[in-house]
XYZ file of C-alpha atoms in Angstrom:
321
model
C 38.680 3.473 -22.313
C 35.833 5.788 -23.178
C 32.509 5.031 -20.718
C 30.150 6.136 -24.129
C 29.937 5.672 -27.808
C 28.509 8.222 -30.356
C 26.106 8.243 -33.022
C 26.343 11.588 -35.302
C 23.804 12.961 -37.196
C 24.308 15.307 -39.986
C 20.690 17.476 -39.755
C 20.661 20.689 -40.597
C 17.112 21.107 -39.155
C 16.101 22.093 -34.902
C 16.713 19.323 -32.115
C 13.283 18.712 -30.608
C 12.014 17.533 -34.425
C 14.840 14.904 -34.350
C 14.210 13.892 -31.219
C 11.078 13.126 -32.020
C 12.235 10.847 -35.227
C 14.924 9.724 -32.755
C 11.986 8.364 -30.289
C 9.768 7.008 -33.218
C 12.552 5.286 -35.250
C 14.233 3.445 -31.361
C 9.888 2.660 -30.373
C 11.036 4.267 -26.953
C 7.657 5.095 -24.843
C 8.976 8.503 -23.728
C 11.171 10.421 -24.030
C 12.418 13.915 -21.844
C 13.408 16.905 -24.077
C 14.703 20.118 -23.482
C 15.293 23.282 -25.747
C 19.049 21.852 -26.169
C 18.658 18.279 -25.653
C 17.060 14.631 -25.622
C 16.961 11.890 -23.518
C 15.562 8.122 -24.029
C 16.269 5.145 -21.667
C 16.817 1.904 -23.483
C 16.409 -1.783 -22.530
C 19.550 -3.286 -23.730
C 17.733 -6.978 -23.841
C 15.731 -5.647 -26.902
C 19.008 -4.716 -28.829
C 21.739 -6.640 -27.904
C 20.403 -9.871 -25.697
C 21.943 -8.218 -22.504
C 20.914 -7.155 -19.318
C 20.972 -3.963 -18.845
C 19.889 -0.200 -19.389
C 21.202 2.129 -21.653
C 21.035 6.455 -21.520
C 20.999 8.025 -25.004
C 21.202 11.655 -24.640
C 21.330 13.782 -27.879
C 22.918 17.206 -28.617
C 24.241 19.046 -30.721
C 28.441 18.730 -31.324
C 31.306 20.647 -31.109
C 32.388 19.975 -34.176
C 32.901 22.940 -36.625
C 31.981 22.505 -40.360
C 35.355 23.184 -41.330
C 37.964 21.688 -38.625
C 38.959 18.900 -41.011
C 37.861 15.546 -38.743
C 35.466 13.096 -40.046
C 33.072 14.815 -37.396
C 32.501 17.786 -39.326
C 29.622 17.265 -41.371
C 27.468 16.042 -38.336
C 25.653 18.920 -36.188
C 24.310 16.231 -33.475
C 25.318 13.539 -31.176
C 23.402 10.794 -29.925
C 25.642 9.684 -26.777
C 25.068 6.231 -25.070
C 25.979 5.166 -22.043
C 25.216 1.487 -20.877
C 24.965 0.539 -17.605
C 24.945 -3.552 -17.008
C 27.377 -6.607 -17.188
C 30.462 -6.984 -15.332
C 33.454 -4.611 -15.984
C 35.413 -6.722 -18.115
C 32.444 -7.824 -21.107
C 30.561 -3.937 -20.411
C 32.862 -2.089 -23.021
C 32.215 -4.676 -25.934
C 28.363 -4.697 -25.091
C 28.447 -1.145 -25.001
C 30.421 -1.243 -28.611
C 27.615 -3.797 -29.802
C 24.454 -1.817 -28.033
C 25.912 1.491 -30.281
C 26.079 -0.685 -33.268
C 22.313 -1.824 -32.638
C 21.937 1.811 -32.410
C 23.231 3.187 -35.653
C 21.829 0.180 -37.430
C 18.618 1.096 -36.494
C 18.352 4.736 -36.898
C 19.483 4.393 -40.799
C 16.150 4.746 -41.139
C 16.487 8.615 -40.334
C 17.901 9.001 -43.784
C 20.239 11.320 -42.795
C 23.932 11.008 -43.048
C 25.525 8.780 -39.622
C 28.488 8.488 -37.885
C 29.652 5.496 -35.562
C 32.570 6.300 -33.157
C 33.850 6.615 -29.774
C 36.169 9.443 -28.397
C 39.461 7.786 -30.657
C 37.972 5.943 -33.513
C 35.292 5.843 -36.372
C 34.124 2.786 -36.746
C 31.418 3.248 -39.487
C 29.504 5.644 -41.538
C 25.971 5.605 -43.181
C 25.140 7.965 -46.353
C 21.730 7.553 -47.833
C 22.284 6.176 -51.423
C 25.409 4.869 -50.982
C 25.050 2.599 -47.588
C 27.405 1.693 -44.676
C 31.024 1.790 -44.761
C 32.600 0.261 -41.458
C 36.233 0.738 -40.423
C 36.623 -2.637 -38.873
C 39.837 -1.898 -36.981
C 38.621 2.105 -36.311
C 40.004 5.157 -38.345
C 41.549 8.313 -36.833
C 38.374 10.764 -36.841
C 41.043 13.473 -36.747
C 43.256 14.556 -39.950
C 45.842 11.207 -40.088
C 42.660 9.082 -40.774
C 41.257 11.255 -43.930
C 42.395 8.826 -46.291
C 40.297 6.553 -44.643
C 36.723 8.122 -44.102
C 37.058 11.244 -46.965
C 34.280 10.844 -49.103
C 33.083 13.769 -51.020
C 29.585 13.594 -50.694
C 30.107 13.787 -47.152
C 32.990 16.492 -46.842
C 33.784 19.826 -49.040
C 31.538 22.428 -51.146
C 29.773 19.467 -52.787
C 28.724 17.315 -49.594
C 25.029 15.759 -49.715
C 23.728 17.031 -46.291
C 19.835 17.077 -46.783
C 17.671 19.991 -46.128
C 15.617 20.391 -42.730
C 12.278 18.677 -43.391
C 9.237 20.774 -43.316
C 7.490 21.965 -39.961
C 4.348 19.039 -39.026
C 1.409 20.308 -39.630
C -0.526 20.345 -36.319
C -3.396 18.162 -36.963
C -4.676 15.167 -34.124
C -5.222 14.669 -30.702
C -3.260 14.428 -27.644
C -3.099 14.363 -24.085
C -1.415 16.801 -21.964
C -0.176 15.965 -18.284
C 1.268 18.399 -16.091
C 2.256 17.670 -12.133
C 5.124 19.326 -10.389
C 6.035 21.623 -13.775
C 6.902 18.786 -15.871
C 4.347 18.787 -19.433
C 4.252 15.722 -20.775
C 2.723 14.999 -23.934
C 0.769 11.532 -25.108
C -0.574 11.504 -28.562
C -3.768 9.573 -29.616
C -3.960 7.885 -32.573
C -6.606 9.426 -35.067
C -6.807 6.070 -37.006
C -8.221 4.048 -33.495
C -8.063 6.482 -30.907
C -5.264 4.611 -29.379
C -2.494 6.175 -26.999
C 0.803 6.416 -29.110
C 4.504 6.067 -28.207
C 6.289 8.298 -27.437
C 5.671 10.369 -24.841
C 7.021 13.083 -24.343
C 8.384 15.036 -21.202
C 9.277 18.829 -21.221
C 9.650 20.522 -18.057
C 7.480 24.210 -18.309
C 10.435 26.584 -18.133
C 12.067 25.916 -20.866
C 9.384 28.436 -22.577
C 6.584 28.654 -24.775
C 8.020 27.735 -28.146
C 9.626 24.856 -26.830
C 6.485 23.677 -25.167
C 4.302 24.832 -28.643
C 6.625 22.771 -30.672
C 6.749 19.417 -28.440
C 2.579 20.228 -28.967
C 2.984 20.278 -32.534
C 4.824 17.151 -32.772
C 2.709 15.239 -30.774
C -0.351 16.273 -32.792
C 1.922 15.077 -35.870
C 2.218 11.853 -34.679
C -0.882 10.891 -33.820
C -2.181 11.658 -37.529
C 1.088 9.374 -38.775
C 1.484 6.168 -39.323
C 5.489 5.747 -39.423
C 7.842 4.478 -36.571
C 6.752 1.630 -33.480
C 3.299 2.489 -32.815
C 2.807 -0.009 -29.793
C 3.409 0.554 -26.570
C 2.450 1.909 -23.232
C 3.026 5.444 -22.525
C 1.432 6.130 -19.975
C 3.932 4.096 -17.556
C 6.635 5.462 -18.537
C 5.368 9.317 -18.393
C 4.375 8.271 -14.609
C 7.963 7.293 -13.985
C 9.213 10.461 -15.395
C 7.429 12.453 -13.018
C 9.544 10.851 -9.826
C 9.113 7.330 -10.243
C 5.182 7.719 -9.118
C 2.810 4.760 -9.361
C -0.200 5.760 -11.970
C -2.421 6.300 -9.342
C -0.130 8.881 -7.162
C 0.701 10.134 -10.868
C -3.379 10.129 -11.353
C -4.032 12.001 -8.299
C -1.678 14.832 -8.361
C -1.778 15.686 -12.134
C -4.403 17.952 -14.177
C -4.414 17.117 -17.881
C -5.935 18.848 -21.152
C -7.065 16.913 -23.987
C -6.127 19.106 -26.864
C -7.278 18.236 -30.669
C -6.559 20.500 -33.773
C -8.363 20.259 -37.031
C -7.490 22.572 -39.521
C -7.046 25.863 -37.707
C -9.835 25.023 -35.118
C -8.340 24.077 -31.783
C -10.688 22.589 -29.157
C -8.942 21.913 -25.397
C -11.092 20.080 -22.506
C -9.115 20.463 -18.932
C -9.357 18.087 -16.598
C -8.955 17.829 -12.433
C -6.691 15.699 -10.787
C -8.377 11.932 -10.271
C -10.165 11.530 -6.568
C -11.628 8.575 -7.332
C -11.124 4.537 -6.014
C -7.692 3.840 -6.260
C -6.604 2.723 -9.592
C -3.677 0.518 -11.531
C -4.044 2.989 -14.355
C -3.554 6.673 -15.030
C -6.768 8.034 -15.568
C -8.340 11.642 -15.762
C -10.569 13.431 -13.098
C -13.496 15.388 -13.910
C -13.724 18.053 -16.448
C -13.683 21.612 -15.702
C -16.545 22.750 -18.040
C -15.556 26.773 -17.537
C -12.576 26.881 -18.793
C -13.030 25.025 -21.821
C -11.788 26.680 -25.061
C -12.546 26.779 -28.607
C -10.335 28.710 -31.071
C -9.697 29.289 -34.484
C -6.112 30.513 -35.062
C -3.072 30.049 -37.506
C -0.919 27.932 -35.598
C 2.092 29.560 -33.619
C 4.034 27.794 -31.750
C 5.029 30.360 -28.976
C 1.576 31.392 -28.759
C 0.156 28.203 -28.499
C 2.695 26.911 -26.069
C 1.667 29.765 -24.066
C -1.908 29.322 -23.837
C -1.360 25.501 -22.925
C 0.193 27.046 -19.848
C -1.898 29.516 -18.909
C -4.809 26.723 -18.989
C -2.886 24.307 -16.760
C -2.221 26.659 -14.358
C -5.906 27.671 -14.407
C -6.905 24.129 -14.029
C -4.396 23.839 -11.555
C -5.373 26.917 -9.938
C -9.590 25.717 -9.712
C -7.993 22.403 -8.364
C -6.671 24.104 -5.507
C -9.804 26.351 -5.002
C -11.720 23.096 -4.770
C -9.629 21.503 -2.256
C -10.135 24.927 0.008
């Protein structure tokens, strides 16, 4: 028996943006990315009724567009594992918990697949709905008679185009201890802290770190997806399983705003403070304060965001001397 069920995505666009929808669509409070994958922990109680914890981790497939399975149209894979119940129930909770899954993240509007490492068990295709395969079709050739469909498969399938880059335009706050970046966007309607987070650890480059920027700007300007929730728990238990106020005291942070092509970032020291039951900021380092105005670029702006944390970092350490 397979130990993980699959959701497939057919998106023609870059990973970190659908990660992103991914987060908003599930209301996760973080998430950890990386330039070739995604992952979100999951409380099985809030989709299934179940104890439990669940690890969906998305990439992109193996599938070719042209090997003749069911899986062909779909460039990504959402892949859960659950981890709860005793041995005998945890295959049909992890079945149901997938289901959940895929139910919910219709609202991608992109083209789904349900399925383990045998069997499809269901499709979604904007327009035309769900189709389930209640006793599971071959995803391989001997099932095509089952899941063919020709929006889906040949010269004429109705794969939707990438959606347009976010424009940059919010707030957010950046968090960076032990070369993990971790990125909490602030609501421009309330000035709120937004879910999700997210985590992206400082090597996997500057465009990967610009665009994780850009997205978090994006979503604090929108108004789509779960909105509620608290981030900044979860982006302390990212960074080792720290309490907020170990996270507090060993992180420097930048609050970062774009408006149009004006970009205004405010570091901040580690907190030294009375002990606190909250993440909070420590004092700001006036000096290296910027204020641009530049066409956005992700690389470039990925790369300045670094070279200011490790400035910040740097003056930290200079201050501790």
């Amino acid at each position: 028996m397979s130990r993980t069920v699959e959701i497939y995505v057919a998106d023609r666009g870059e990973l970190l943006p659908l990660a992103q929808r991914v987060g908003e669509e599930l209301g996760v409070s973080a998430y950890f990315a990386s330039r070739s994958s995604a992952v979100f922990a999951l409380d099985a109680s809030r989709w299934i009724g179940a104890e439990g914890t669940g690890t969906l981790t998305l990439a992109p497939t193996d599938a070719e567009p042209d090997d003749g399975t069911a899986l062909a149209p779909y460039a990504y894979e959402l892949s859960l594992e659950y981890r709860g119940g005793d041995n005998l129930a945890r295959g049909e909770l992890r079945e149901r918990f997938g289901r959940a899954l895929f139910d919910g993240l219709r609202a991608l509007e992109r083209p789904l697949a349900y399925a383990d490492d045998v069997s499809l068990y269901a499709d979604y295709l904007p327009g035309r709905g769900t189709r389930d395969f209640d006793t599971g079709a071959d995803w391989d050739e001997d099932g095509r008679d089952r899941w063919n469909d020709p929006r889906l498969y040949g010269p004429d399938a109705e794969i939707p185009a990438p959606e347009p880059p976010p424009v940059p335009r919010g707030s957010v706050t950046v968090f960076e201890t032990g070369g993990l970046v971790q990125f909490v966007p602030t609501s421009t309607l309330d000035s709120r802290s937004l879910v999700p987070a997210v985590s992206v650890r400082a090597d996997q480059g500057d465009a990967t770190i610009g665009r994780a920027l850009a997205l978090a700007l994006a979503r604090s300007s929108s108004t789509g997806g779960t909105r509620d929730g608290d981030p900044f728990r979860a982006v302390a238990g990212t960074a080792g399983g720290l309490s907020p106020d170990e996270y507090a005291r060993t992180a420097v942070s930048v609050d970062l705003a774009v408006e149009g092509e004006t970009i205004l970032a405010v570091p901040h020291l580690p907190h030294t403070g009375e002990p606190l039951k909250h993440i909070a900021q420590g004092p700001v380092v006036d000096s290296l304060a910027l204020r641009e105005s530049r066409a956005w670029d992700d690389a470039a702006m990925g790369r300045t965001l670094l070279d200011l944390i490790a400035a910040t970092r740097a003056h930290a350490g200079h201050q501790r001397v």
